Amino acid sequence: MTSDRNADRVAMGLRVFGVLALVAVVARVFQLQAYPSDDLRAAVDARTTGSRIESVRGDLLDRRGRVLATTRIGYRVVVDPVAAGDQIDRVIVALSEQLGTRADDLGVRLMRAAAENERRRAELQAGGQAPLQTGGWLSSLGLTPRRPSPDADKGLLRFVPVSGVLTRDEGDAVRALRLPGVTVERRSVREVMGDESLAPLVGKVGYKDYSNLREGKIGAERLFQDRLEGEAGSLRYVRDANGRPLWVERGAWQDAHAGKDVRLSIDSEIQRIVSEELERGVIDADAAGGRALVCDPDTGEILAMVDLVRDVPGAVDVPWWDPKSGVERPTMPEGVRFNVIREDVGRGSEPALARNRCVEDIYEPGSTFKPFVWAIAHELGRLKNGETIHCPTRSISTWYGRHIEDVTYREDLTWDDVLRYSSNIGMYNVTERLTHEELNSVVNRLKFGERTGLGLPGEASGLVTSRRDWTKYTQTSVGMGYEVGVTPVQMVRAFSVFARHGDDAGTLPGVRLTAAGVDETRPGVVGDEIYVERVYDPESAVAVREPLKAVVERMDAFRLRRDKDDVPVRYTMFGKSGTAYIACTPPKGLRRPRGAGGYFKQYNSSFLVAAPAEDPEIVVLVVIDDPGPEQIRKREHYGSAVAGPVVRRVVERTLPYLGVPPPPASEIAKKP
Amino acid sequence: MGAGMFAKLVVLVLAVGGTAVGMLALRQSRLQAAHEAAEARLRMRAHAERTMELRVRIARRITPAALAEYAHDPALVPAIEARPGQSDTLLNDTEGTPDEAPGRVRP
């Protein structure tokens, strides 16, 4: 009886113990799962791998949706000489056969890396460091560890890329060889399409802060980085002892979201047209370079932007003098052609790294600036109808003793003739009828001296004399387009005031590099906002067009006289030529050589137009930098001789492409 | 141990075993599903890569400069300029008249 009772107690005790043990186990499991200790967490994390899933960068498109820059996935073969070990010869032979490269070239690279590893190993051992193949307690048993210690390979070359960018199929073919130490790396590749002249505008992507991530470094790639970038995803998985994935927890895989596309205002066909014609113009003029821009005056969209630089044989660098160098100040050589375009190291190495001179380099616009001054004088009623300026001689001396001369001499000039014949004497008369305040104010309202807001890195703001420093010399100089430094993009924006329609005539548009939302199917990036600011009243802005049409007619007459096979006139346009000396401005910290004046005897020749004249759709500017000495000798270095034909050819090719009908034949017949 | 207890134990063992087998089956099907999902994702990735590659190739072939080149290519000009009733160098006698030619792009 007693023994039965004892047995029951023992059984009960065992049951209670069992239940408590089970509870304890369950509690422990719960604790390990929900609140693991730091040690346990570290141990588990060591078996968990997290990786970033790169998002695909958005595309850069042109105004009509053509791809300018896009991303594709490429593959690259990488060899680890340490893992390849003594089979490196087999690796070299097999890879060279598969990749179609010479075994010698491949062999040299890999053998050089292997030899360097040997040298480093020897150096480490000589330095008394721990043996490279440490085996721990396994060594004492005469066993070799399956994997060498990570320290063993520290400091060795283990990443030797041996191929260019391969396609997926090519990458798969290399993988199928199963060569020791050979891996195929997957990476995104940014492809830039189209004309080389687009490269500085599109820009370039590069690695971010020494990481494997990529970001836009220059151009539109940098400007629209936030939009193009997208959102990276992530993946965490538990791996086995060999690093292979075991499983992925629920929610541990988050997909990447691709970046958004950005539609630029650039039209690649217009860019091609401008690029071809500008190149032809630069060669014809034996010039050192050329810049050209096409802009939509209504929306402010930049449709094309081209910057060319040409090596001029025989041109010499200016011997700038460094006062701190201790050497004697050099003398300016005479009778030579100088390199007048600022050196651009990036351009030589890669087109995308070129300085974009359409926004970064300023120039004095010369006579192309005259319409802006003329229009404000017209608006203020200082140019009376029917008034004539009498110029008895080709050159005059101003009341303060400054010499002014006309290239095209006319004894009597109406106010329209002042623009038509680009009279410096006439413009002196115009500026004398304006106060300093009035002229300075209109230059500022045209936003010269301010960045345009395009957003491209390195944009120059231009140079405008401040109101305080504005003198009588400045007043006369600005009237002729000197003593003001502008960028080509500032000039097309300013000239748009004369090309806008209806009540918008006389207003200044904000220029943009993204396509405006011109219709519902092609919405713009930032909606339809077109920022404008009034500069002139509409009547004065339109009044400028008539004399400027005559300027174009003179240019076309000269052009067709010189080359009767050049493109015939189909579209009307109004515009202005300009020829200005190039300023001799020393780089920071340096001085001009002895005998050098403020200007080279070399020129910037430009032509700025809006077309068609009756209903402008585009504004075009062409600047030919430094036409050759032969052109100067023949007096064919002027804007209407070297830049005018380029503008005409650009207009005659661009307007049909944009679907703009030419005016009726009767209108064309009137043209030269 | 009585027969009753034995039966209970058998039922218990079978229940635990059945549960374990069921859980293993569930785990296996989950792994299978995860594997298939991963495979599907890899296939999607491969297709996406292929699409990107094709997109690049197409974009390269339709740049304005490339199109201008095609327009001046003597081998392609007849195909671009041919109209019904005109001679068409891309057709031979067995292909019938230009109007009947299969896959012909009409102006």
PDB file of N, CA and C in Angstrom, chain A residues 267-305:
ATOM      1  N   ASP A 267      16.552  68.178 -79.201  1.00  0.00           N
ATOM      2  CA  ASP A 267      16.033  67.325 -80.269  1.00  0.00           C
ATOM      3  C   ASP A 267      17.248  66.781 -81.016  1.00  0.00           C
ATOM      4  N   SER A 268      17.423  65.458 -80.986  1.00  0.00           N
ATOM      5  CA  SER A 268      18.690  64.935 -81.527  1.00  0.00           C
ATOM      6  C   SER A 268      18.829  65.165 -83.031  1.00  0.00           C
ATOM      7  N   GLU A 269      17.726  65.277 -83.747  1.00  0.00           N
ATOM      8  CA  GLU A 269      17.846  65.559 -85.187  1.00  0.00           C
ATOM      9  C   GLU A 269      18.326  66.996 -85.400  1.00  0.00           C
ATOM     10  N   ILE A 270      17.768  67.933 -84.639  1.00  0.00           N
ATOM     11  CA  ILE A 270      18.228  69.325 -84.783  1.00  0.00           C
ATOM     12  C   ILE A 270      19.688  69.422 -84.323  1.00  0.00           C
ATOM     13  N   GLN A 271      20.008  68.669 -83.293  1.00  0.00           N
ATOM     14  CA  GLN A 271      21.394  68.653 -82.805  1.00  0.00           C
ATOM     15  C   GLN A 271      22.334  68.172 -83.917  1.00  0.00           C
ATOM     16  N   ARG A 272      21.898  67.147 -84.637  1.00  0.00           N
ATOM     17  CA  ARG A 272      22.729  66.611 -85.724  1.00  0.00           C
ATOM     18  C   ARG A 272      22.894  67.654 -86.826  1.00  0.00           C
ATOM     19  N   ILE A 273      21.777  68.293 -87.175  1.00  0.00           N
ATOM     20  CA  ILE A 273      21.833  69.314 -88.234  1.00  0.00           C
ATOM     21  C   ILE A 273      22.810  70.423 -87.839  1.00  0.00           C
ATOM     22  N   VAL A 274      22.660  70.912 -86.612  1.00  0.00           N
ATOM     23  CA  VAL A 274      23.496  72.024 -86.156  1.00  0.00           C
ATOM     24  C   VAL A 274      24.957  71.595 -86.100  1.00  0.00           C
ATOM     25  N   SER A 275      25.165  70.376 -85.611  1.00  0.00           N
ATOM     26  CA  SER A 275      26.522  69.868 -85.485  1.00  0.00           C
ATOM     27  C   SER A 275      27.195  69.794 -86.869  1.00  0.00           C
ATOM     28  N   GLU A 276      26.485  69.257 -87.849  1.00  0.00           N
ATOM     29  CA  GLU A 276      27.050  69.136 -89.203  1.00  0.00           C
ATOM     30  C   GLU A 276      27.355  70.503 -89.798  1.00  0.00           C
ATOM     31  N   GLU A 277      26.388  71.408 -89.678  1.00  0.00           N
ATOM     32  CA  GLU A 277      26.568  72.718 -90.311  1.00  0.00           C
ATOM     33  C   GLU A 277      27.633  73.545 -89.604  1.00  0.00           C
ATOM     34  N   LEU A 278      27.690  73.415 -88.300  1.00  0.00           N
ATOM     35  CA  LEU A 278      28.700  74.180 -87.564  1.00  0.00           C
ATOM     36  C   LEU A 278      30.098  73.668 -87.919  1.00  0.00           C
ATOM     37  N   GLU A 279      30.226  72.367 -88.012  1.00  0.00           N
ATOM     38  CA  GLU A 279      31.534  71.795 -88.358  1.00  0.00           C
ATOM     39  C   GLU A 279      31.982  72.300 -89.735  1.00  0.00           C
ATOM     40  N   ARG A 280      31.038  72.310 -90.656  1.00  0.00           N
ATOM     41  CA  ARG A 280      31.347  72.808 -92.000  1.00  0.00           C
ATOM     42  C   ARG A 280      31.752  74.287 -91.929  1.00  0.00           C
ATOM     43  N   GLY A 281      31.007  75.062 -91.138  1.00  0.00           N
ATOM     44  CA  GLY A 281      31.296  76.492 -91.010  1.00  0.00           C
ATOM     45  C   GLY A 281      32.663  76.739 -90.393  1.00  0.00           C
ATOM     46  N   VAL A 282      33.024  75.950 -89.395  1.00  0.00           N
ATOM     47  CA  VAL A 282      34.316  76.121 -88.720  1.00  0.00           C
ATOM     48  C   VAL A 282      35.455  75.794 -89.684  1.00  0.00           C
ATOM     49  N   ILE A 283      35.274  74.736 -90.463  1.00  0.00           N
ATOM     50  CA  ILE A 283      36.332  74.361 -91.418  1.00  0.00           C
ATOM     51  C   ILE A 283      36.432  75.411 -92.528  1.00  0.00           C
ATOM     52  N   ASP A 284      35.269  75.844 -93.055  1.00  0.00           N
ATOM     53  CA  ASP A 284      35.280  76.850 -94.124  1.00  0.00           C
ATOM     54  C   ASP A 284      35.983  78.124 -93.682  1.00  0.00           C
ATOM     55  N   ALA A 285      35.799  78.481 -92.408  1.00  0.00           N
ATOM     56  CA  ALA A 285      36.381  79.734 -91.913  1.00  0.00           C
ATOM     57  C   ALA A 285      37.777  79.527 -91.350  1.00  0.00           C
ATOM     58  N   ASP A 286      38.288  78.313 -91.406  1.00  0.00           N
ATOM     59  CA  ASP A 286      39.594  77.991 -90.810  1.00  0.00           C
ATOM     60  C   ASP A 286      39.631  78.489 -89.358  1.00  0.00           C
ATOM     61  N   ALA A 287      38.516  78.262 -88.662  1.00  0.00           N
ATOM     62  CA  ALA A 287      38.376  78.824 -87.312  1.00  0.00           C
ATOM     63  C   ALA A 287      38.888  77.856 -86.248  1.00  0.00           C
ATOM     64  N   ALA A 288      39.085  78.405 -85.048  1.00  0.00           N
ATOM     65  CA  ALA A 288      39.576  77.583 -83.945  1.00  0.00           C
ATOM     66  C   ALA A 288      38.432  76.835 -83.254  1.00  0.00           C
ATOM     67  N   GLY A 289      37.223  77.270 -83.502  1.00  0.00           N
ATOM     68  CA  GLY A 289      36.095  76.589 -82.863  1.00  0.00           C
ATOM     69  C   GLY A 289      34.784  77.248 -83.246  1.00  0.00           C
ATOM     70  N   GLY A 290      33.718  76.667 -82.747  1.00  0.00           N
ATOM     71  CA  GLY A 290      32.404  77.234 -83.015  1.00  0.00           C
ATOM     72  C   GLY A 290      31.413  76.805 -81.961  1.00  0.00           C
ATOM     73  N   ARG A 291      30.448  77.665 -81.746  1.00  0.00           N
ATOM     74  CA  ARG A 291      29.380  77.341 -80.785  1.00  0.00           C
ATOM     75  C   ARG A 291      28.048  77.662 -81.449  1.00  0.00           C
ATOM     76  N   ALA A 292      27.054  76.843 -81.201  1.00  0.00           N
ATOM     77  CA  ALA A 292      25.749  77.110 -81.802  1.00  0.00           C
ATOM     78  C   ALA A 292      24.646  76.654 -80.864  1.00  0.00           C
ATOM     79  N   LEU A 293      23.563  77.412 -80.896  1.00  0.00           N
ATOM     80  CA  LEU A 293      22.410  77.102 -80.044  1.00  0.00           C
ATOM     81  C   LEU A 293      21.130  77.310 -80.830  1.00  0.00           C
ATOM     82  N   VAL A 294      20.162  76.449 -80.600  1.00  0.00           N
ATOM     83  CA  VAL A 294      18.827  76.658 -81.149  1.00  0.00           C
ATOM     84  C   VAL A 294      17.860  76.617 -79.980  1.00  0.00           C
ATOM     85  N   CYS A 295      16.967  77.608 -79.941  1.00  0.00           N
ATOM     86  CA  CYS A 295      16.063  77.729 -78.794  1.00  0.00           C
ATOM     87  C   CYS A 295      14.651  77.980 -79.297  1.00  0.00           C
ATOM     88  N   ASP A 296      13.664  77.460 -78.601  1.00  0.00           N
ATOM     89  CA  ASP A 296      12.270  77.775 -78.897  1.00  0.00           C
ATOM     90  C   ASP A 296      11.918  79.027 -78.088  1.00  0.00           C
ATOM     91  N   PRO A 297      11.633  80.143 -78.757  1.00  0.00           N
ATOM     92  CA  PRO A 297      11.449  81.388 -77.994  1.00  0.00           C
ATOM     93  C   PRO A 297      10.179  81.402 -77.139  1.00  0.00           C
ATOM     94  N   ASP A 298       9.201  80.561 -77.500  1.00  0.00           N
ATOM     95  CA  ASP A 298       7.959  80.558 -76.723  1.00  0.00           C
ATOM     96  C   ASP A 298       8.097  79.804 -75.414  1.00  0.00           C
ATOM     97  N   THR A 299       8.758  78.647 -75.479  1.00  0.00           N
ATOM     98  CA  THR A 299       8.862  77.816 -74.274  1.00  0.00           C
ATOM     99  C   THR A 299      10.207  77.954 -73.579  1.00  0.00           C
ATOM    100  N   GLY A 300      11.182  78.528 -74.267  1.00  0.00           N
ATOM    101  CA  GLY A 300      12.533  78.642 -73.691  1.00  0.00           C
ATOM    102  C   GLY A 300      13.302  77.333 -73.752  1.00  0.00           C
ATOM    103  N   GLU A 301      12.775  76.346 -74.474  1.00  0.00           N
ATOM    104  CA  GLU A 301      13.484  75.058 -74.564  1.00  0.00           C
ATOM    105  C   GLU A 301      14.724  75.193 -75.436  1.00  0.00           C
ATOM    106  N   ILE A 302      15.818  74.648 -74.961  1.00  0.00           N
ATOM    107  CA  ILE A 302      17.041  74.592 -75.766  1.00  0.00           C
ATOM    108  C   ILE A 302      16.935  73.348 -76.643  1.00  0.00           C
ATOM    109  N   LEU A 303      16.834  73.546 -77.951  1.00  0.00           N
ATOM    110  CA  LEU A 303      16.625  72.419 -78.866  1.00  0.00           C
ATOM    111  C   LEU A 303      17.942  71.797 -79.332  1.00  0.00           C
ATOM    112  N   ALA A 304      18.968  72.595 -79.375  1.00  0.00           N
ATOM    113  CA  ALA A 304      20.293  72.075 -79.762  1.00  0.00           C
ATOM    114  C   ALA A 304      21.362  72.953 -79.149  1.00  0.00           C
ATOM    115  N   MET A 305      22.455  72.315 -78.788  1.00  0.00           N
ATOM    116  CA  MET A 305      23.569  73.055 -78.177  1.00  0.00           C
ATOM    117  C   MET A 305      24.853  72.345 -78.607  1.00  0.00           C
TER     118      MET A 305
END
